[in-house]
PDB file of C-alpha atoms and ligand atoms in Angstrom:
ATOM      1  CA  MET A   1      33.483 -54.371 -85.218  1.00  0.00           C
ATOM      2  CA  ASN A   2      34.063 -52.646 -88.539  1.00  0.00           C
ATOM      3  CA  GLN A   3      34.408 -48.892 -88.987  1.00  0.00           C
ATOM      4  CA  VAL A   4      32.770 -46.688 -91.571  1.00  0.00           C
ATOM      5  CA  VAL A   5      35.399 -45.432 -93.997  1.00  0.00           C
ATOM      6  CA  GLN A   6      34.616 -41.943 -95.239  1.00  0.00           C
ATOM      7  CA  PHE A   7      36.351 -40.258 -98.158  1.00  0.00           C
ATOM      8  CA  GLY A   8      36.137 -36.470 -97.874  1.00  0.00           C
ATOM      9  CA  THR A   9      33.963 -34.365 -95.604  1.00  0.00           C
ATOM     10  CA  MET A  10      30.638 -32.596 -95.816  1.00  0.00           C
ATOM     11  CA  GLN A  11      32.571 -29.336 -95.354  1.00  0.00           C
ATOM     12  CA  MET A  12      34.504 -30.015 -98.574  1.00  0.00           C
ATOM     13  CA  LEU A  13      31.268 -30.206-100.560  1.00  0.00           C
ATOM     14  CA  VAL A  14      30.007 -27.009 -98.923  1.00  0.00           C
ATOM     15  CA  GLU A  15      33.298 -25.253 -99.786  1.00  0.00           C
ATOM     16  CA  SER A  16      33.149 -26.379-103.452  1.00  0.00           C
ATOM     17  CA  LEU A  17      36.077 -28.787-103.098  1.00  0.00           C
ATOM     18  CA  LEU A  18      34.629 -31.239-105.590  1.00  0.00           C
ATOM     19  CA  ASP A  19      37.690 -32.879-107.157  1.00  0.00           C
ATOM     20  CA  GLY A  20      37.449 -36.635-107.461  1.00  0.00           C
ATOM     21  CA  PHE A  21      40.425 -37.396-105.224  1.00  0.00           C
ATOM     22  CA  VAL A  22      39.891 -41.127-104.996  1.00  0.00           C
ATOM     23  CA  SER A  23      38.962 -43.788-107.545  1.00  0.00           C
ATOM     24  CA  THR A  24      36.110 -46.245-107.313  1.00  0.00           C
ATOM     25  CA  LYS A  25      38.689 -49.046-107.162  1.00  0.00           C
ATOM     26  CA  ASP A  26      40.197 -47.513-103.989  1.00  0.00           C
ATOM     27  CA  VAL A  27      36.795 -46.942-102.432  1.00  0.00           C
ATOM     28  CA  LEU A  28      35.788 -50.551-103.147  1.00  0.00           C
ATOM     29  CA  SER A  29      38.984 -51.805-101.538  1.00  0.00           C
ATOM     30  CA  ALA A  30      37.735 -50.204 -98.291  1.00  0.00           C
ATOM     31  CA  GLY A  31      34.317 -51.854 -98.373  1.00  0.00           C
ATOM     32  CA  ASP A  32      31.543 -53.476-100.374  1.00  0.00           C
ATOM     33  CA  PHE A  33      28.547 -51.396 -99.295  1.00  0.00           C
ATOM     34  CA  GLY A  34      28.299 -47.628 -99.459  1.00  0.00           C
ATOM     35  CA  ILE A  35      27.063 -44.353-100.894  1.00  0.00           C
ATOM     36  CA  GLY A  36      28.746 -41.335-102.430  1.00  0.00           C
ATOM     37  CA  THR A  37      28.993 -38.854-105.274  1.00  0.00           C
ATOM     38  CA  GLY A  38      31.302 -38.471-108.256  1.00  0.00           C
ATOM     39  CA  GLU A  39      33.692 -35.645-109.081  1.00  0.00           C
ATOM     40  CA  GLY A  40      31.820 -32.337-109.470  1.00  0.00           C
ATOM     41  CA  VAL A  41      28.766 -33.985-107.846  1.00  0.00           C
ATOM     42  CA  ASP A  42      28.475 -36.293-110.852  1.00  0.00           C
ATOM     43  CA  GLY A  43      25.306 -38.110-109.865  1.00  0.00           C
ATOM     44  CA  GLU A  44      24.685 -40.231-106.792  1.00  0.00           C
ATOM     45  CA  LEU A  45      26.472 -43.489-106.055  1.00  0.00           C
ATOM     46  CA  ILE A  46      25.293 -46.626-104.326  1.00  0.00           C
ATOM     47  CA  ILE A  47      27.559 -49.600-103.661  1.00  0.00           C
ATOM     48  CA  ILE A  48      25.869 -52.974-103.253  1.00  0.00           C
ATOM     49  CA  ASP A  49      27.796 -56.241-102.801  1.00  0.00           C
ATOM     50  CA  GLY A  50      31.002 -54.692-104.124  1.00  0.00           C
ATOM     51  CA  VAL A  51      29.442 -53.148-107.253  1.00  0.00           C
ATOM     52  CA  ALA A  52      29.242 -49.347-107.609  1.00  0.00           C
ATOM     53  CA  TYR A  53      26.288 -47.864-109.471  1.00  0.00           C
ATOM     54  CA  GLN A  54      25.835 -44.241-110.490  1.00  0.00           C
ATOM     55  CA  ILE A  55      22.426 -42.636-110.815  1.00  0.00           C
ATOM     56  CA  ASP A  56      23.270 -39.743-113.111  1.00  0.00           C
ATOM     57  CA  GLY A  57      21.689 -36.290-113.206  1.00  0.00           C
ATOM     58  CA  GLU A  58      19.052 -37.498-115.642  1.00  0.00           C
ATOM     59  CA  GLY A  59      18.160 -40.462-113.447  1.00  0.00           C
ATOM     60  CA  GLN A  60      19.887 -43.081-115.617  1.00  0.00           C
ATOM     61  CA  VAL A  61      21.663 -45.930-113.810  1.00  0.00           C
ATOM     62  CA  HIS A  62      25.169 -47.030-114.822  1.00  0.00           C
ATOM     63  CA  GLU A  63      27.668 -49.436-113.287  1.00  0.00           C
ATOM     64  CA  VAL A  64      30.821 -47.358-112.817  1.00  0.00           C
ATOM     65  CA  GLY A  65      34.306 -48.474-113.777  1.00  0.00           C
ATOM     66  CA  PRO A  66      37.338 -48.774-111.469  1.00  0.00           C
ATOM     67  CA  ASP A  67      38.771 -45.365-112.421  1.00  0.00           C
ATOM     68  CA  PHE A  68      35.588 -43.339-111.952  1.00  0.00           C
ATOM     69  CA  PRO A  69      36.590 -40.411-109.691  1.00  0.00           C
ATOM     70  CA  ILE A  70      34.763 -39.943-106.382  1.00  0.00           C
ATOM     71  CA  ALA A  71      34.523 -36.667-104.444  1.00  0.00           C
ATOM     72  CA  PHE A  72      32.745 -37.972-101.352  1.00  0.00           C
ATOM     73  CA  GLY A  73      31.776 -41.386-100.086  1.00  0.00           C
ATOM     74  CA  ASN A  74      30.956 -43.603 -97.148  1.00  0.00           C
ATOM     75  CA  VAL A  75      31.781 -47.289 -97.389  1.00  0.00           C
ATOM     76  CA  HIS A  76      32.227 -50.258 -95.065  1.00  0.00           C
ATOM     77  CA  LYS A  77      32.664 -54.020 -95.116  1.00  0.00           C
ATOM     78  CA  GLY A  78      29.128 -55.328 -95.045  1.00  0.00           C
ATOM     79  CA  ASP A  79      28.156 -57.727 -92.242  1.00  0.00           C
ATOM     80  CA  PHE A  80      24.539 -56.708 -91.696  1.00  0.00           C
ATOM     81  CA  GLU A  81      22.226 -58.278 -89.145  1.00  0.00           C
ATOM     82  CA  PHE A  82      18.543 -58.636 -89.848  1.00  0.00           C
ATOM     83  CA  LEU A  83      16.579 -56.261 -87.610  1.00  0.00           C
ATOM     84  CA  LYS A  84      12.870 -56.433 -88.459  1.00  0.00           C
ATOM     85  CA  GLU A  85      10.267 -56.255 -91.190  1.00  0.00           C
ATOM     86  CA  TYR A  86       8.065 -53.196 -91.475  1.00  0.00           C
ATOM     87  CA  GLU A  87       4.870 -52.452 -93.379  1.00  0.00           C
ATOM     88  CA  ASP A  88       3.151 -49.237 -94.431  1.00  0.00           C
ATOM     89  CA  ILE A  89       5.540 -46.781 -92.833  1.00  0.00           C
ATOM     90  CA  THR A  90       7.199 -43.568 -93.970  1.00  0.00           C
ATOM     91  CA  LEU A  91      10.979 -43.372 -94.145  1.00  0.00           C
ATOM     92  CA  LYS A  92      10.991 -40.780 -91.337  1.00  0.00           C
ATOM     93  CA  GLU A  93       8.903 -43.070 -89.096  1.00  0.00           C
ATOM     94  CA  LEU A  94      11.144 -46.013 -89.959  1.00  0.00           C
ATOM     95  CA  GLN A  95      14.255 -44.026 -89.014  1.00  0.00           C
ATOM     96  CA  ASP A  96      12.713 -43.348 -85.581  1.00  0.00           C
ATOM     97  CA  GLU A  97      11.931 -47.075 -85.231  1.00  0.00           C
ATOM     98  CA  ILE A  98      15.500 -48.038 -86.174  1.00  0.00           C
ATOM     99  CA  VAL A  99      16.907 -45.679 -83.521  1.00  0.00           C
ATOM    100  CA  LYS A 100      14.554 -47.268 -80.949  1.00  0.00           C
ATOM    101  CA  GLU A 101      15.730 -50.754 -81.929  1.00  0.00           C
ATOM    102  CA  VAL A 102      19.462 -50.041 -81.916  1.00  0.00           C
ATOM    103  CA  LYS A 103      19.000 -48.017 -78.686  1.00  0.00           C
ATOM    104  CA  THR A 104      21.715 -45.467 -79.400  1.00  0.00           C
ATOM    105  CA  LYS A 105      22.372 -42.225 -81.217  1.00  0.00           C
ATOM    106  CA  SER A 106      26.007 -42.307 -80.143  1.00  0.00           C
ATOM    107  CA  LEU A 107      27.445 -44.737 -82.701  1.00  0.00           C
ATOM    108  CA  PHE A 108      27.776 -44.826 -86.458  1.00  0.00           C
ATOM    109  CA  PHE A 109      25.751 -47.566 -88.072  1.00  0.00           C
ATOM    110  CA  ALA A 110      24.945 -48.767 -91.569  1.00  0.00           C
ATOM    111  CA  PHE A 111      21.542 -49.966 -92.659  1.00  0.00           C
ATOM    112  CA  LYS A 112      19.925 -51.716 -95.601  1.00  0.00           C
ATOM    113  CA  ILE A 113      16.223 -51.436 -96.414  1.00  0.00           C
ATOM    114  CA  GLU A 114      15.066 -53.994 -99.002  1.00  0.00           C
ATOM    115  CA  GLY A 115      11.633 -54.709-100.402  1.00  0.00           C
ATOM    116  CA  ASP A 116       8.557 -53.005-101.818  1.00  0.00           C
ATOM    117  CA  PHE A 117       8.072 -49.258-101.711  1.00  0.00           C
ATOM    118  CA  ASP A 118       4.801 -47.381-102.392  1.00  0.00           C
ATOM    119  CA  ALA A 119       6.705 -44.209-103.312  1.00  0.00           C
ATOM    120  CA  VAL A 120      10.298 -42.986-103.412  1.00  0.00           C
ATOM    121  CA  GLN A 121      11.538 -39.459-104.127  1.00  0.00           C
ATOM    122  CA  THR A 122      15.185 -38.947-104.997  1.00  0.00           C
ATOM    123  CA  ARG A 123      17.497 -36.313-106.343  1.00  0.00           C
ATOM    124  CA  SER A 124      20.600 -36.350-108.484  1.00  0.00           C
ATOM    125  CA  ALA A 125      22.720 -33.644-110.100  1.00  0.00           C
ATOM    126  CA  ASN A 126      24.521 -33.456-113.423  1.00  0.00           C
ATOM    127  CA  LYS A 127      28.288 -33.176-113.203  1.00  0.00           C
ATOM    128  CA  SER A 128      29.470 -29.598-112.749  1.00  0.00           C
ATOM    129  CA  THR A 129      32.486 -28.167-114.535  1.00  0.00           C
ATOM    130  CA  ARG A 130      35.497 -26.343-113.086  1.00  0.00           C
ATOM    131  CA  PRO A 131      35.635 -23.876-111.438  1.00  0.00           C
ATOM    132  CA  TRP A 132      33.364 -25.875-109.154  1.00  0.00           C
ATOM    133  CA  PRO A 133      30.110 -24.094-108.294  1.00  0.00           C
ATOM    134  CA  SER A 134      28.636 -23.735-104.812  1.00  0.00           C
ATOM    135  CA  LEU A 135      26.387 -26.466-103.456  1.00  0.00           C
ATOM    136  CA  SER A 136      23.408 -24.092-103.673  1.00  0.00           C
ATOM    137  CA  GLN A 137      24.100 -23.564-107.404  1.00  0.00           C
ATOM    138  CA  ILE A 138      24.298 -27.342-107.800  1.00  0.00           C
ATOM    139  CA  ALA A 139      21.053 -27.729-105.856  1.00  0.00           C
ATOM    140  CA  GLU A 140      19.305 -25.348-108.271  1.00  0.00           C
ATOM    141  CA  GLY A 141      20.369 -27.493-111.221  1.00  0.00           C
ATOM    142  CA  GLN A 142      19.643 -30.899-109.714  1.00  0.00           C
ATOM    143  CA  ASN A 143      16.718 -33.054-110.763  1.00  0.00           C
ATOM    144  CA  VAL A 144      14.105 -34.519-108.438  1.00  0.00           C
ATOM    145  CA  PHE A 145      12.612 -37.874-109.405  1.00  0.00           C
ATOM    146  CA  ASP A 146       9.465 -39.581-108.146  1.00  0.00           C
ATOM    147  CA  THR A 147       8.327 -43.129-108.606  1.00  0.00           C
ATOM    148  CA  THR A 148       5.575 -45.346-107.204  1.00  0.00           C
ATOM    149  CA  ASP A 149       5.284 -49.111-106.721  1.00  0.00           C
ATOM    150  CA  THR A 150       8.980 -49.876-106.901  1.00  0.00           C
ATOM    151  CA  ASP A 151      11.037 -52.681-105.418  1.00  0.00           C
ATOM    152  CA  GLY A 152      14.652 -52.154-104.570  1.00  0.00           C
ATOM    153  CA  ILE A 153      17.232 -51.396-101.896  1.00  0.00           C
ATOM    154  CA  MET A 154      18.246 -48.409 -99.808  1.00  0.00           C
ATOM    155  CA  VAL A 155      21.763 -48.318 -98.384  1.00  0.00           C
ATOM    156  CA  GLY A 156      22.641 -45.689 -95.820  1.00  0.00           C
ATOM    157  CA  TYR A 157      24.454 -44.548 -92.718  1.00  0.00           C
ATOM    158  CA  TYR A 158      23.617 -42.935 -89.431  1.00  0.00           C
ATOM    159  CA  SER A 159      26.264 -40.522 -88.116  1.00  0.00           C
ATOM    160  CA  PRO A 160      26.142 -39.139 -84.549  1.00  0.00           C
ATOM    161  CA  LYS A 161      25.451 -35.434 -84.220  1.00  0.00           C
ATOM    162  CA  LEU A 162      28.954 -34.707 -82.906  1.00  0.00           C
ATOM    163  CA  PHE A 163      30.399 -35.500 -86.336  1.00  0.00           C
ATOM    164  CA  GLN A 164      28.188 -33.111 -88.332  1.00  0.00           C
ATOM    165  CA  GLY A 165      30.291 -31.161 -90.751  1.00  0.00           C
ATOM    166  CA  ALA A 166      32.814 -33.945 -91.067  1.00  0.00           C
ATOM    167  CA  ALA A 167      30.058 -36.467 -91.752  1.00  0.00           C
ATOM    168  CA  VAL A 168      26.494 -35.818 -92.864  1.00  0.00           C
ATOM    169  CA  PRO A 169      24.651 -35.769 -89.508  1.00  0.00           C
ATOM    170  CA  GLY A 170      21.834 -38.238 -88.841  1.00  0.00           C
ATOM    171  CA  PHE A 171      20.438 -40.504 -91.557  1.00  0.00           C
ATOM    172  CA  HIS A 172      21.719 -40.400 -95.153  1.00  0.00           C
ATOM    173  CA  GLN A 173      20.558 -42.997 -97.707  1.00  0.00           C
ATOM    174  CA  HIS A 174      20.578 -43.732-101.413  1.00  0.00           C
ATOM    175  CA  TYR A 175      18.177 -45.931-103.388  1.00  0.00           C
ATOM    176  CA  LEU A 176      18.442 -48.286-106.355  1.00  0.00           C
ATOM    177  CA  SER A 177      15.477 -50.161-107.834  1.00  0.00           C
ATOM    178  CA  ASN A 178      15.942 -53.860-108.546  1.00  0.00           C
ATOM    179  CA  ALA A 179      15.247 -53.128-112.221  1.00  0.00           C
ATOM    180  CA  HIS A 180      18.103 -50.546-112.164  1.00  0.00           C
ATOM    181  CA  ASP A 181      15.778 -47.960-113.681  1.00  0.00           C
ATOM    182  CA  PHE A 182      15.391 -45.593-110.698  1.00  0.00           C
ATOM    183  CA  GLY A 183      17.486 -44.317-107.827  1.00  0.00           C
ATOM    184  CA  GLY A 184      19.436 -41.480-106.240  1.00  0.00           C
ATOM    185  CA  HIS A 185      19.859 -39.606-102.969  1.00  0.00           C
ATOM    186  CA  VAL A 186      16.639 -40.247-101.055  1.00  0.00           C
ATOM    187  CA  LEU A 187      14.535 -37.207-100.144  1.00  0.00           C
ATOM    188  CA  GLY A 188      11.543 -39.164 -98.873  1.00  0.00           C
ATOM    189  CA  ALA A 189       9.786 -42.496 -99.183  1.00  0.00           C
ATOM    190  CA  LYS A 190       6.729 -44.458 -98.235  1.00  0.00           C
ATOM    191  CA  LEU A 191       7.564 -48.089 -97.590  1.00  0.00           C
ATOM    192  CA  LYS A 192       5.071 -50.851 -98.284  1.00  0.00           C
ATOM    193  CA  HIS A 193       6.813 -53.975 -96.990  1.00  0.00           C
ATOM    194  CA  VAL A 194      10.516 -53.941 -96.277  1.00  0.00           C
ATOM    195  CA  LYS A 195      13.170 -55.967 -94.517  1.00  0.00           C
ATOM    196  CA  VAL A 196      15.593 -53.835 -92.494  1.00  0.00           C
ATOM    197  CA  SER A 197      19.129 -54.889 -91.599  1.00  0.00           C
ATOM    198  CA  VAL A 198      21.642 -52.896 -89.599  1.00  0.00           C
ATOM    199  CA  GLN A 199      25.324 -53.041 -88.804  1.00  0.00           C
ATOM    200  CA  MET A 200      26.754 -51.179 -85.842  1.00  0.00           C
ATOM    201  CA  LEU A 201      30.133 -49.570 -86.577  1.00  0.00           C
ATOM    202  CA  SER A 202      32.859 -48.883 -84.060  1.00  0.00           C
ATOM    203  CA  GLY A 203      33.992 -45.536 -85.435  1.00  0.00           C
ATOM    204  CA  LEU A 204      34.990 -43.335 -88.311  1.00  0.00           C
ATOM    205  CA  ASP A 205      38.051 -43.882 -90.519  1.00  0.00           C
ATOM    206  CA  LEU A 206      38.267 -40.512 -92.278  1.00  0.00           C
ATOM    207  CA  ARG A 207      40.351 -40.244 -95.455  1.00  0.00           C
ATOM    208  CA  LEU A 208      41.186 -36.674 -96.516  1.00  0.00           C
ATOM    209  CA  PRO A 209      42.592 -35.634 -99.919  1.00  0.00           C
ATOM    210  CA  ALA A 210      46.141 -35.359 -98.604  1.00  0.00           C
ATOM    211  CA  GLU A 211      47.700 -34.870-102.048  1.00  0.00           C
ATOM    212  CA  ASN A 212      45.109 -32.394-103.378  1.00  0.00           C
ATOM    213  CA  ALA A 213      46.508 -28.852-103.786  1.00  0.00           C
ATOM    214  CA  ASP A 214      43.125 -27.102-103.625  1.00  0.00           C
ATOM    215  CA  TYR A 215      42.241 -28.930-100.410  1.00  0.00           C
ATOM    216  CA  ARG A 216      45.573 -28.052 -98.838  1.00  0.00           C
ATOM    217  CA  ALA A 217      45.260 -24.387 -99.824  1.00  0.00           C
ATOM    218  CA  ALA A 218      41.601 -23.943 -98.865  1.00  0.00           C
ATOM    219  CA  ASP A 219      40.677 -21.864 -95.824  1.00  0.00           C
ATOM    220  CA  LEU A 220      38.607 -24.361 -93.861  1.00  0.00           C
ATOM    221  CA  THR A 221      38.883 -22.482 -90.572  1.00  0.00           C
ATOM    222  CA  GLN A 222      35.674 -20.475 -90.964  1.00  0.00           C
ATOM    223  CA  LEU A 223      32.711 -22.691 -90.182  1.00  0.00           C
ATOM    224  CA  ASP A 224      29.931 -20.181 -91.023  1.00  0.00           C
ATOM    225  CA  HIS A 225      29.249 -21.699 -94.473  1.00  0.00           C
ATOM    226  CA  LEU A 226      29.195 -25.180 -93.065  1.00  0.00           C
ATOM    227  CA  ASN A 227      26.912 -24.284 -90.168  1.00  0.00           C
ATOM    228  CA  ALA A 228      24.520 -22.483 -92.535  1.00  0.00           C
ATOM    229  CA  ALA A 229      24.438 -25.560 -94.797  1.00  0.00           C
ATOM    230  CA  ILE A 230      23.776 -27.878 -91.851  1.00  0.00           C
ATOM    231  CA  HIS A 231      21.030 -25.552 -90.639  1.00  0.00           C
ATOM    232  CA  ALA A 232      19.471 -25.432 -94.125  1.00  0.00           C
ATOM    233  CA  ALA A 233      19.569 -29.233 -94.391  1.00  0.00           C
ATOM    234  CA  GLU A 234      17.825 -29.599 -91.034  1.00  0.00           C
ATOM    235  CA  SER A 235      15.064 -27.061 -91.660  1.00  0.00           C
TER     236      SER A 235
HETATM  237 ZN1   ZN B 301      23.420 -38.542-100.721  1.00  0.00          ZN
END
């Protein structure tokens, strides 16, 4: 069973450690499906069949080159198994159904949701500049995008609660339309007719920015910021 490979931690984003410490080329060598964000939260990334796409802060979609720097990402070697088709269901309801089908909240798993969507809401931020701002400052400047009647693919991961703070707890998914004209970090969706595939993962292979001076020097012992961010994300 494959593992999810994660570059960086949720805590790093919360603590404004936003350097792109790994290149797209290196991320793609660890897997062919995934999600992530660029240096300085430079848009949202989705990796499909070994190709990395960026949805930038204005909602434009670009294929990113091998040297594009990545600040955070989850990736794995795709070997999905078809689960089920669903119709007329919200993303939240679908997530509950997926948990029922896989019968565990104790393992990491990847999922792919492909088909027709009645509505999708996403967000994406423009790249920040150094010194890196806080995530709440980035959140104020991010754009929210809505579309209706779109066909495309969501790629995402489920991370067990225990790993919150290292990973993003629970479900986390990004979207790309088949026309490559819409996408981003998914805030909500209404699904019309989709095919869901999942891939159970045996664990977490966590890659930290071992050579990054700011990461090494940062005080990551106080978890108050992180816990507040997790609480805010859950409320
Ligand atoms: Zn995201």
